[in-house]
Coordinates of C-alpha atoms in Angstrom, one line a residue:
M5 CA -0.1 -0.1 0.1
I6 CA 1.1 3.2 -0.9
V7 CA 0.9 5.8 2.0
F8 CA 1.3 9.4 0.9
K9 CA 2.6 11.7 3.8
K10 CA 3.4 14.9 2.7
V11 CA 3.6 17.3 -0.4
R12 CA 5.3 20.6 -0.7
W13 CA 6.2 23.3 -3.4
K14 CA 7.5 26.5 -4.4
N15 CA 7.5 28.6 -7.4
L16 CA 4.6 26.4 -8.9
L17 CA 1.6 28.3 -10.5
S18 CA 0.7 31.4 -8.1
T19 CA 2.8 30.1 -5.5
G20 CA 6.1 32.2 -4.6
D21 CA 9.6 31.3 -3.7
E22 CA 8.6 30.1 -0.2
W23 CA 7.5 26.4 0.8
T24 CA 3.9 25.5 0.9
E25 CA 3.7 22.2 2.6
I26 CA 0.7 20.0 3.4
S27 CA 0.6 17.1 5.7
L28 CA -1.4 14.2 3.7
T29 CA -1.8 12.1 6.9
A30 CA -2.6 14.7 9.5
N31 CA -6.4 14.1 9.7
N32 CA -8.7 11.9 8.0
T33 CA -11.0 14.2 6.2
T34 CA -9.7 17.8 5.2
L35 CA -11.5 20.6 3.4
V36 CA -9.5 23.0 1.4
I37 CA -11.2 26.3 0.6
G38 CA -10.4 29.5 -1.0
D39 CA -11.4 32.0 -3.8
N40 CA -11.1 31.5 -7.4
G41 CA -7.4 31.8 -8.2
S42 CA -6.1 31.5 -4.9
G43 CA -4.2 28.3 -5.4
K44 CA -6.3 25.5 -3.7
S45 CA -6.1 23.3 -6.6
T46 CA -2.4 23.6 -6.7
V47 CA -2.0 20.5 -4.6
L48 CA -3.4 18.4 -7.5
D49 CA -0.7 19.8 -10.2
A50 CA 2.1 19.3 -7.4
L51 CA 1.5 15.8 -7.1
T52 CA 1.1 15.0 -10.8
Y53 CA 4.1 17.0 -11.7
A54 CA 6.1 15.5 -9.0
L55 CA 5.0 11.8 -9.6
F56 CA 4.4 11.8 -13.5
N57 CA 6.0 14.8 -14.9
K58 CA 2.6 16.6 -16.1
P59 CA 0.5 19.0 -14.9
F60 CA -3.0 18.1 -13.8
R61 CA -4.9 21.0 -15.4
K62 CA -4.7 21.5 -19.1
I63 CA -1.7 23.5 -19.6
T64 CA 1.7 23.0 -20.8
K65 CA 4.5 21.9 -18.2
P66 CA 6.4 25.2 -18.7
Q67 CA 3.3 27.0 -17.6
L68 CA 3.7 25.5 -14.3
V69 CA 6.4 27.6 -13.4
N70 CA 5.5 31.0 -11.7
T71 CA 5.4 33.9 -13.9
I72 CA 6.7 36.5 -11.8
N73 CA 9.8 34.6 -10.4
A74 CA 10.0 32.6 -13.5
K75 CA 12.5 30.1 -12.1
K76 CA 13.3 27.7 -9.2
L77 CA 10.3 25.6 -9.4
L78 CA 10.4 22.6 -6.9
V79 CA 8.0 20.1 -5.5
E80 CA 8.7 17.1 -3.1
V81 CA 6.3 14.2 -2.5
E82 CA 7.1 12.0 0.5
F83 CA 5.6 8.4 0.9
T84 CA 6.0 5.2 2.2
I85 CA 5.5 1.8 0.5
G86 CA 5.7 -1.0 3.3
T87 CA 9.1 -0.3 5.2
N88 CA 10.6 1.7 2.5
E89 CA 10.5 5.5 2.8
Y90 CA 10.5 7.4 -0.5
M91 CA 10.8 11.1 -1.6
V92 CA 10.5 12.2 -5.0
R93 CA 12.0 15.9 -5.7
R94 CA 11.3 17.4 -9.3
G95 CA 12.1 20.8 -10.5
M96 CA 12.3 23.1 -13.3
R97 CA 14.8 26.0 -14.1
P98 CA 17.0 24.4 -13.2
G99 CA 15.6 20.8 -14.2
I100 CA 15.8 18.3 -11.0
F101 CA 14.3 14.8 -10.8
E102 CA 15.5 12.5 -7.8
I103 CA 14.1 9.5 -6.2
H104 CA 15.3 9.1 -2.6
K105 CA 14.8 5.5 -1.0
N106 CA 15.2 5.4 2.7
G107 CA 17.4 8.5 2.7
V108 CA 19.7 7.4 -0.2
I109 CA 19.3 8.9 -3.8
L110 CA 18.8 6.3 -6.4
P111 CA 21.4 6.7 -9.2
Q112 CA 20.5 7.6 -12.4
D113 CA 22.7 6.6 -15.0
A114 CA 20.3 6.2 -17.6
K115 CA 17.9 9.0 -19.3
I116 CA 15.3 10.5 -17.2
G117 CA 13.0 8.7 -19.3
D118 CA 14.3 5.5 -17.9
H119 CA 14.5 6.9 -14.2
Q120 CA 10.5 7.8 -14.6
Y121 CA 9.8 4.3 -16.1
V122 CA 11.3 3.0 -12.5
L123 CA 9.4 5.3 -10.6
E124 CA 6.0 4.4 -12.3
K125 CA 6.7 0.7 -12.9
T126 CA 8.7 -0.7 -10.2
I127 CA 8.0 1.7 -7.3
L128 CA 4.5 3.4 -7.6
K129 CA 3.2 0.7 -10.2
L130 CA 0.8 3.5 -11.0
N131 CA 0.9 5.7 -14.1
Y132 CA -1.0 8.7 -14.8
K133 CA -4.2 7.5 -15.8
S134 CA -4.7 5.4 -13.1
F135 CA -3.6 8.0 -10.4
T136 CA -6.6 10.2 -11.9
Q137 CA -9.0 7.5 -11.6
I138 CA -8.2 6.0 -8.0
V139 CA -6.3 9.1 -6.1
V140 CA -8.0 12.2 -7.5
L141 CA -11.1 13.1 -9.2
G142 CA -11.1 17.1 -10.5
N143 CA -12.9 19.2 -12.8
S144 CA -10.3 20.5 -14.7
S145 CA -8.8 18.1 -16.7
F146 CA -10.2 14.8 -14.9
V147 CA -11.4 12.3 -17.9
P148 CA -14.1 10.2 -16.1
F149 CA -13.4 6.2 -16.8
M150 CA -16.5 6.2 -18.9
Q151 CA -14.9 8.5 -21.1
L152 CA -11.9 6.9 -21.5
P153 CA -11.3 4.9 -24.8
A154 CA -11.4 1.3 -24.5
A155 CA -7.5 0.8 -24.7
S156 CA -7.2 3.3 -21.6
R157 CA -10.1 1.7 -19.7
R158 CA -7.9 -1.5 -20.0
E159 CA -4.9 0.3 -18.8
V160 CA -6.4 1.5 -15.7
I161 CA -8.1 -1.9 -14.9
E162 CA -4.7 -3.8 -15.2
D163 CA -3.1 -1.4 -13.0
L164 CA -5.9 -2.1 -10.4
L165 CA -5.4 -5.8 -10.7
D166 CA -1.5 -5.6 -10.9
I167 CA -1.6 -7.8 -13.9
Q168 CA 0.4 -5.1 -16.2
I169 CA 3.3 -7.6 -15.2
F170 CA 1.9 -9.9 -18.0
S171 CA 2.1 -6.9 -20.3
L172 CA 5.7 -6.5 -19.3
M173 CA 6.2 -10.3 -19.5
N174 CA 4.6 -10.1 -23.3
G175 CA 7.1 -7.1 -24.0
L176 CA 10.0 -9.5 -22.9
L177 CA 8.8 -12.2 -24.5
K178 CA 8.6 -10.5 -27.8
G179 CA 12.1 -9.9 -27.7
K180 CA 12.9 -13.3 -26.8
M181 CA 10.7 -14.6 -29.6
S182 CA 12.8 -12.1 -32.0
T183 CA 16.0 -13.4 -30.6
N184 CA 14.8 -17.1 -30.8
K185 CA 13.9 -16.3 -34.5
E186 CA 17.4 -15.1 -35.4
D187 CA 19.0 -17.9 -33.6
I188 CA 16.7 -20.3 -35.5
M189 CA 17.8 -18.7 -38.9
L190 CA 21.3 -18.6 -37.7
S191 CA 21.2 -22.2 -36.9
T192 CA 19.7 -23.0 -40.1
N193 CA 22.3 -21.2 -42.2
Q194 CA 25.0 -23.0 -40.1
L195 CA 23.4 -26.6 -40.7
G196 CA 23.6 -25.4 -44.4
L197 CA 27.1 -24.5 -44.4
V198 CA 28.3 -27.9 -42.4
E199 CA 26.1 -29.8 -45.0
D200 CA 28.0 -28.1 -47.7
R201 CA 31.4 -28.6 -45.9
I202 CA 30.3 -32.3 -45.5
G203 CA 29.7 -32.7 -49.1
I204 CA 32.9 -31.0 -50.4
Q205 CA 35.2 -33.2 -47.7
E206 CA 33.1 -36.2 -49.2
N207 CA 34.2 -35.1 -52.7
Y208 CA 37.9 -34.3 -51.8
I209 CA 38.2 -37.8 -50.1
E210 CA 37.1 -39.2 -53.2
T211 CA 39.1 -37.2 -55.6
L212 CA 42.0 -38.2 -53.5
R213 CA 41.2 -41.9 -54.0
S214 CA 40.8 -41.8 -57.5
D215 CA 43.7 -39.2 -58.4
N216 CA 46.4 -40.6 -55.9
A217 CA 48.4 -42.9 -58.2
T218 CA 48.4 -40.6 -61.0
A219 CA 49.7 -37.7 -58.5
I220 CA 52.5 -40.1 -57.4
A221 CA 53.4 -40.9 -60.6
N222 CA 53.7 -37.6 -61.8
I223 CA 55.8 -36.5 -58.8
E224 CA 57.9 -39.8 -59.4
Y225 CA 58.3 -38.6 -63.2
E226 CA 59.2 -35.0 -61.8
I227 CA 61.9 -36.6 -59.4
R228 CA 63.6 -38.4 -62.3
L229 CA 63.9 -35.4 -64.3
S230 CA 65.4 -33.4 -61.3
Q231 CA 67.9 -36.6 -60.8
D232 CA 69.0 -36.4 -64.4
T233 CA 69.6 -32.6 -64.3
I234 CA 71.7 -33.3 -61.2
G235 CA 73.5 -35.8 -63.3
A236 CA 74.3 -33.3 -65.8
H237 CA 75.4 -30.7 -63.4
H238 CA 78.0 -33.0 -61.8
I239 CA 79.4 -33.6 -65.5
T240 CA 79.9 -29.9 -66.0
I241 CA 81.4 -29.6 -62.4
A242 CA 83.9 -32.4 -63.6
A243 CA 84.9 -30.9 -66.8
L244 CA 85.4 -27.3 -65.0
D245 CA 87.4 -29.0 -62.3
T246 CA 89.9 -30.6 -65.0
K247 CA 90.3 -27.4 -66.7
T248 CA 90.9 -25.8 -63.4
K249 CA 93.6 -28.3 -62.7
Q250 CA 95.1 -27.8 -66.0
L251 CA 95.4 -24.0 -65.4
L252 CA 96.8 -24.2 -62.0
A253 CA 99.4 -26.7 -63.2
R254 CA 100.5 -24.0 -65.7
I255 CA 101.1 -21.3 -62.8
N256 CA 102.8 -23.6 -60.2
D257 CA 105.5 -21.4 -60.2
E258 CA 103.4 -18.4 -58.9
G259 CA 104.9 -18.6 -55.5
K260 CA 108.5 -18.8 -56.4
N261 CA 108.2 -15.9 -58.7
K262 CA 106.4 -13.6 -56.3
A263 CA 109.2 -14.3 -54.1
A264 CA 112.0 -13.7 -56.6
I265 CA 110.1 -10.1 -57.8
A266 CA 110.3 -9.1 -54.2
E267 CA 113.7 -9.9 -53.6
L268 CA 114.8 -8.2 -56.9
H269 CA 112.9 -5.2 -55.7
T270 CA 114.9 -5.2 -52.3
I271 CA 118.4 -5.4 -54.3
Q272 CA 117.0 -2.8 -56.7
D273 CA 116.4 -0.5 -53.9
Q274 CA 119.9 -1.1 -52.1
I275 CA 121.9 -0.5 -55.7
S276 CA 120.0 2.6 -56.2
R277 CA 120.7 3.9 -52.6
N278 CA 124.6 3.0 -53.2
A279 CA 124.6 4.8 -56.7
R280 CA 122.7 8.0 -55.1
V281 CA 125.8 7.8 -52.4
H282 CA 128.5 7.7 -55.0
K283 CA 127.0 10.4 -57.0
K284 CA 127.0 12.6 -54.2
A285 CA 130.5 11.9 -53.2
I286 CA 131.5 12.6 -56.7
K287 CA 129.9 16.2 -57.0
F288 CA 131.4 17.2 -53.4
L289 CA 134.8 16.3 -54.6
E290 CA 134.0 18.2 -57.9
D291 CA 132.7 21.1 -56.2
N292 CA 135.1 21.6 -53.1
E293 CA 138.7 22.0 -52.8
E294 CA 138.7 22.2 -49.2
C295 CA 136.6 20.6 -46.4
P296 CA 134.0 22.6 -45.4
S297 CA 133.6 21.0 -41.9
C298 CA 137.3 21.3 -41.0
Q299 CA 138.5 23.9 -43.4
Q300 CA 141.5 21.8 -44.4
Y301 CA 142.7 21.9 -48.2
I302 CA 142.0 18.9 -50.1
D303 CA 144.8 17.7 -52.4
D304 CA 144.2 17.9 -56.0
E305 CA 145.8 14.5 -56.9
F306 CA 144.0 13.0 -53.7
R307 CA 140.7 14.4 -54.8
S308 CA 141.3 13.2 -58.7
S309 CA 142.0 9.7 -57.5
R310 CA 138.9 9.6 -55.2
I311 CA 136.6 10.9 -58.2
A312 CA 138.1 8.2 -60.6
E313 CA 137.3 5.5 -57.8
K314 CA 134.1 6.6 -57.1
S315 CA 133.1 7.0 -60.8
T316 CA 134.3 3.4 -61.6
K317 CA 132.1 2.2 -58.8
L318 CA 129.2 4.3 -59.8
E319 CA 129.4 2.6 -63.4
E320 CA 129.5 -0.6 -62.0
L321 CA 126.5 -0.1 -60.1
L322 CA 124.5 1.3 -62.7
A323 CA 125.3 -1.4 -65.2
G324 CA 124.1 -4.0 -62.4
L325 CA 120.8 -2.0 -61.8
E326 CA 120.5 -2.1 -65.4
K327 CA 120.7 -5.7 -65.6
L328 CA 118.6 -6.3 -62.9
E329 CA 115.8 -4.1 -64.1
S330 CA 115.7 -6.1 -67.1
K331 CA 115.3 -9.2 -65.2
L332 CA 112.6 -7.9 -63.3
T333 CA 110.5 -6.9 -66.4
T334 CA 110.8 -10.4 -67.5
M335 CA 109.6 -11.7 -64.1
E336 CA 106.9 -9.0 -63.9
A337 CA 105.6 -10.1 -67.1
R338 CA 105.1 -13.6 -65.8
Q339 CA 103.5 -12.6 -63.0
E340 CA 100.7 -10.9 -65.3
K341 CA 100.3 -14.1 -67.1
I342 CA 100.0 -15.9 -63.8
F343 CA 97.4 -13.2 -62.9
A344 CA 95.3 -13.8 -66.1
V345 CA 95.3 -17.6 -65.4
N346 CA 94.1 -17.0 -61.8
Q347 CA 91.1 -14.8 -63.0
E348 CA 90.3 -17.7 -65.3
V349 CA 90.5 -20.1 -62.5
A350 CA 88.2 -17.9 -60.4
Q351 CA 85.5 -18.0 -63.4
Y352 CA 85.7 -21.7 -63.3
N353 CA 85.4 -22.0 -59.6
Q354 CA 82.3 -19.5 -59.6
N355 CA 80.8 -21.8 -62.5
I356 CA 81.3 -24.7 -60.3
S357 CA 79.6 -23.0 -57.4
A358 CA 76.7 -22.3 -59.3
E359 CA 76.3 -25.7 -60.5
N360 CA 76.7 -27.0 -56.9
T361 CA 73.8 -24.4 -55.8
A362 CA 71.6 -25.6 -58.7
I363 CA 72.4 -29.4 -57.2
T364 CA 71.4 -28.3 -53.9
G365 CA 68.1 -26.7 -55.0
L366 CA 67.3 -30.0 -56.9
N367 CA 68.1 -31.9 -54.0
A368 CA 65.7 -30.1 -51.6
Y369 CA 63.2 -30.0 -54.6
I370 CA 63.6 -33.7 -54.6
A371 CA 63.1 -34.2 -50.8
K372 CA 59.9 -32.1 -51.1
L373 CA 58.7 -34.4 -53.8
N374 CA 59.4 -37.4 -51.8
G375 CA 57.6 -35.8 -48.6
D376 CA 54.6 -35.4 -50.9
I377 CA 54.8 -39.0 -52.1
V378 CA 54.8 -40.0 -48.2
E379 CA 51.9 -37.8 -47.6
L380 CA 50.3 -39.2 -50.8
R381 CA 50.7 -42.7 -49.9
K382 CA 49.5 -42.0 -46.4
V383 CA 46.1 -40.9 -47.9
K384 CA 46.1 -43.8 -50.3
D385 CA 46.7 -46.3 -47.5
D386 CA 43.7 -45.0 -45.1
H387 CA 42.9 -41.3 -45.5
M388 CA 42.7 -41.0 -41.7
E389 CA 43.5 -37.1 -41.7
E390 CA 40.7 -36.2 -44.2
A391 CA 38.3 -38.8 -42.8
K392 CA 39.1 -37.3 -39.2
K393 CA 37.8 -33.8 -40.4
L394 CA 34.9 -35.5 -42.2
E395 CA 34.0 -36.8 -38.8
E396 CA 34.5 -33.4 -37.0
H397 CA 32.0 -32.0 -39.5
Q398 CA 29.4 -34.8 -39.1
K399 CA 29.8 -34.2 -35.4
A400 CA 29.1 -30.5 -35.7
L401 CA 26.1 -31.3 -38.0
V402 CA 24.6 -33.6 -35.2
M403 CA 25.2 -30.7 -32.5
L404 CA 23.6 -28.1 -34.8
T405 CA 20.7 -30.2 -35.5
E406 CA 20.1 -30.9 -31.7
K407 CA 20.5 -27.2 -31.1
R408 CA 18.0 -26.2 -33.8
E409 CA 15.4 -28.5 -32.4
E410 CA 15.9 -27.0 -29.1
L411 CA 15.4 -23.7 -30.4
V412 CA 12.4 -25.1 -32.4
N413 CA 11.0 -26.4 -29.2
L414 CA 11.6 -23.2 -27.4
K415 CA 9.7 -21.6 -30.0
A416 CA 6.9 -23.7 -29.4
I417 CA 7.1 -22.8 -25.6
Y418 CA 7.4 -19.0 -26.4
D419 CA 4.4 -19.4 -29.1
M420 CA 2.2 -21.1 -26.2
A421 CA 3.5 -18.2 -23.5
A422 CA 2.5 -15.5 -26.1
T423 CA -1.0 -17.1 -26.5
L424 CA -1.3 -16.9 -22.8
L425 CA 0.1 -13.4 -22.3
K426 CA -1.8 -11.6 -25.1
D427 CA -5.1 -9.9 -24.1
G428 CA -7.4 -13.0 -24.9
G429 CA -5.1 -14.8 -22.5
V430 CA -4.7 -15.1 -18.7
K431 CA -5.2 -11.6 -18.4
T432 CA -8.7 -12.1 -19.7
R433 CA -9.1 -14.8 -17.1
I434 CA -8.3 -12.6 -14.3
I435 CA -10.5 -10.0 -15.5
R436 CA -13.3 -12.3 -16.0
Q437 CA -13.1 -13.2 -12.3
Y438 CA -13.3 -9.4 -11.4
V439 CA -15.7 -8.1 -13.5
P440 CA -18.7 -9.6 -11.5
I441 CA -17.4 -8.1 -8.3
M442 CA -16.7 -4.6 -10.0
N443 CA -20.1 -4.5 -11.2
K444 CA -21.4 -5.6 -7.9
L445 CA -19.4 -2.9 -6.2
V446 CA -20.3 -0.1 -8.7
N447 CA -24.3 -1.3 -8.2
K448 CA -23.6 -0.8 -4.3
Y449 CA -22.2 2.5 -4.5
L450 CA -24.6 3.9 -7.2
A451 CA -27.4 2.7 -4.4
A452 CA -25.6 4.3 -1.7
L453 CA -25.8 7.4 -3.7
D454 CA -29.6 7.2 -4.6
F455 CA -28.9 6.3 -8.1
F456 CA -31.0 3.2 -8.8
V457 CA -29.9 1.7 -12.3
G458 CA -28.3 -1.6 -13.1
F459 CA -24.6 -1.1 -14.2
E460 CA -22.6 -3.8 -15.8
L461 CA -19.1 -4.0 -17.4
D462 CA -18.3 -6.4 -20.0
E463 CA -14.8 -8.3 -20.3
K464 CA -14.0 -5.5 -22.8
F465 CA -15.0 -2.8 -20.4
N466 CA -18.0 -1.6 -22.3
E467 CA -20.9 -0.7 -20.1
V468 CA -24.5 -1.7 -20.3
I469 CA -26.8 0.5 -18.1
R470 CA -30.5 -0.5 -17.6
S471 CA -33.1 1.3 -15.6
R472 CA -35.6 -0.6 -13.3
N473 CA -37.6 -1.2 -16.3
R474 CA -34.6 -2.5 -18.3
D475 CA -34.6 0.4 -20.4
E476 CA -31.0 0.6 -21.8
F477 CA -29.2 4.0 -21.5
S478 CA -25.8 5.2 -22.3
Y479 CA -23.5 7.2 -20.1
A480 CA -24.0 10.3 -22.4
S481 CA -27.8 10.2 -21.9
F482 CA -27.6 11.0 -18.1
S483 CA -27.6 14.1 -16.5
E484 CA -24.3 15.9 -15.2
G485 CA -25.6 15.0 -11.5
E486 CA -26.4 11.5 -12.7
K487 CA -22.7 11.2 -14.5
T488 CA -21.3 12.5 -11.3
R489 CA -23.0 9.9 -9.2
L490 CA -21.7 7.2 -11.6
D491 CA -18.0 8.8 -11.8
L492 CA -17.9 8.7 -8.0
A493 CA -19.2 5.1 -7.8
L494 CA -16.6 3.9 -10.0
L495 CA -14.1 5.8 -8.2
M496 CA -15.0 3.9 -4.9
T497 CA -15.3 0.9 -6.8
W498 CA -11.6 1.2 -8.2
R499 CA -10.4 2.1 -4.5
A500 CA -12.0 -0.9 -3.1
I501 CA -10.7 -3.2 -6.0
A502 CA -7.1 -1.7 -5.2
K503 CA -7.4 -2.5 -1.5
M504 CA -8.5 -6.2 -2.2
K505 CA -5.3 -6.8 -4.5
N506 CA -3.0 -4.4 -2.2
S507 CA -1.9 -3.3 -5.9
V508 CA -2.2 0.2 -6.1
A509 CA -4.1 0.8 -2.8
T510 CA -3.7 4.1 -1.0
N511 CA -4.5 6.2 1.8
L512 CA -5.0 9.2 -0.1
L513 CA -8.1 10.5 -2.1
I514 CA -8.5 14.4 -3.2
L515 CA -11.9 15.4 -4.9
D516 CA -11.7 18.8 -6.7
E517 CA -15.0 20.7 -6.5
V518 CA -17.0 17.7 -6.5
F519 CA -19.7 19.3 -4.3
D520 CA -19.7 22.3 -6.2
S521 CA -21.3 21.6 -9.6
S522 CA -23.4 18.6 -10.2
L523 CA -24.3 16.9 -7.0
D524 CA -27.6 18.1 -5.4
P525 CA -27.9 18.6 -1.7
A526 CA -29.3 15.0 -1.1
G527 CA -26.1 13.5 -3.5
C528 CA -23.6 15.6 -1.5
E529 CA -25.3 14.1 1.9
D530 CA -25.0 10.6 0.2
F531 CA -21.4 11.0 -0.7
M532 CA -20.3 12.5 2.6
K533 CA -21.5 9.0 4.2
L534 CA -19.5 7.1 1.7
L535 CA -16.6 9.3 2.5
Y536 CA -17.1 8.7 6.5
D537 CA -17.2 5.1 5.9
L538 CA -14.2 5.3 3.9
S539 CA -12.1 7.1 6.3
S540 CA -13.1 5.1 9.2
A541 CA -13.0 1.6 7.7
D542 CA -9.8 2.2 5.6
N543 CA -7.9 5.1 7.7
A544 CA -8.2 7.0 4.5
N545 CA -7.1 10.6 4.2
I546 CA -9.5 12.4 2.1
F547 CA -9.2 15.9 0.8
I548 CA -12.0 17.9 -0.7
I549 CA -11.2 21.2 -2.7
S550 CA -14.6 23.3 -2.5
H551 CA -16.0 26.6 -2.7
K552 CA -18.8 25.7 -0.3
G553 CA -16.5 26.3 2.8
E554 CA -19.7 27.9 4.8
T555 CA -21.8 24.7 4.1
L556 CA -19.1 22.1 4.4
Q557 CA -16.6 23.2 7.1
D558 CA -18.3 21.6 10.1
K559 CA -18.1 18.3 8.6
F560 CA -14.4 17.9 8.4
D561 CA -11.6 17.4 10.6
E562 CA -9.4 20.1 9.1
T563 CA -10.0 23.1 6.8
I564 CA -7.2 24.7 4.9
V565 CA -7.7 28.0 3.6
F566 CA -5.8 29.4 0.4
E567 CA -5.6 33.2 -0.3
K568 CA -3.8 35.6 -2.5
H569 CA -1.1 38.0 -0.7
K570 CA 0.9 40.2 -2.9
S571 CA 0.4 38.5 -5.9
F572 CA 1.2 35.0 -4.6
S573 CA -0.8 31.9 -3.0
R574 CA -0.3 31.2 0.6
M575 CA -2.0 28.7 2.9
A576 CA -3.8 29.3 6.4
V577 CA -5.1 26.6 8.6
L578 CA -8.1 27.2 10.4

């Protein structure tokens, strides 16, 4: 049961920037009075805005903000459900929407619309239409049950009977059925793919069996060709090797010749140095008559003999150098011939290396071909590997077939559940049980309001109204007073049904100007008796908003007066 405890607001409609607060449990019956425009009906807009994010009267939501202050609209509603304490805070300019449970604000990670869904579906279990049929009845925007379209009537009754869970289940079921349909399609496609793979594998195994011998024969022929090519390469290598040996035999003096050339170059350097020494000595004796160091005179005879001696020695050296250079030229010419032969040998060696590389490649190719033959012979013997793959595909086929059967069976269960959850299913069976109770209660309350007609709703919530003479009437054919009696009887019926189900049962009932328009004095007296019975039997908290303060004030436990003060509404308790 929802026990609404308190509502407070500021900057709502004609209310200013100070809190207006009403305790909803202080008294069983409360009369709310005031002049037109004083703000006495603002409590209805405060409740519907805070709980359902919409005004009660026929205005847009931004029009709820006080036009003078034009900001900081804020409404708070406190209520309990079982042992849990809730407070809903909602405001505009700036926008605020908070749900507090037992003093802790509930997280709002998703969109505001999702947060509102949580409030209506999982906390209140009550939507705006049901709220305005069970908790409040007003003249400004209230649409009586009898004027609601069939779908809205059904929605209100489903809320009352707490069977909207079946609609929620039906919505979830539709999602599961859609997923199941996609899974069946996917499973069917996978089955087709596996069947194709099995066919391909079977054809492949058959192809292996029929083509295996031919493939092995072709590979063996390729091996023989490669071996013949290797033999040709070996012949070429042998010929090149013979030529190389012949060339090397022609230059077997290479080392000796190199050593002799080096030695001749050494001797050539020594002779050249000695020749330069003798030339320098001859020139010194020819150019100097005394020693430049000791300043002693050099005898002419001594100087002439020394020049002759040095000249003879120089001639011998130059003659020897000429012979040496001639021999060196001969030996270097031989070295050039040796170098040319070595170049030719290097080319032959390079060719031999290329032939060996080709042989290595052919041997690797033959090894691969032999490996292919081994694999083909394995397949030829038992085809075990490919047969294993085929077996795996066949196992996958069995698993997918079983999975698809499970999905098809699940689809049958979903189809059965969908039949039960649709409007003609289990909900209709529940409604069928309660319709007679509803009709009995409506007629009971109509009799209490001194309106003696026979009222019946069918399972689709279409009404049949008969007089005592069995004449049939429609709701539209009644007077406004009679319509009001019927609306009140339905309101009391819905509250009684809600109490039976404990689904949307609540302590709060607010009636706006019910006594001011259509009810005659006798009807007002009859309805007051019903309200007294309701407040005493159910410990209900009933608020009546009215202009008739002077005639009704003594009938209520408390009277709240709203008045205008400096263009703002305010509240006073008498």
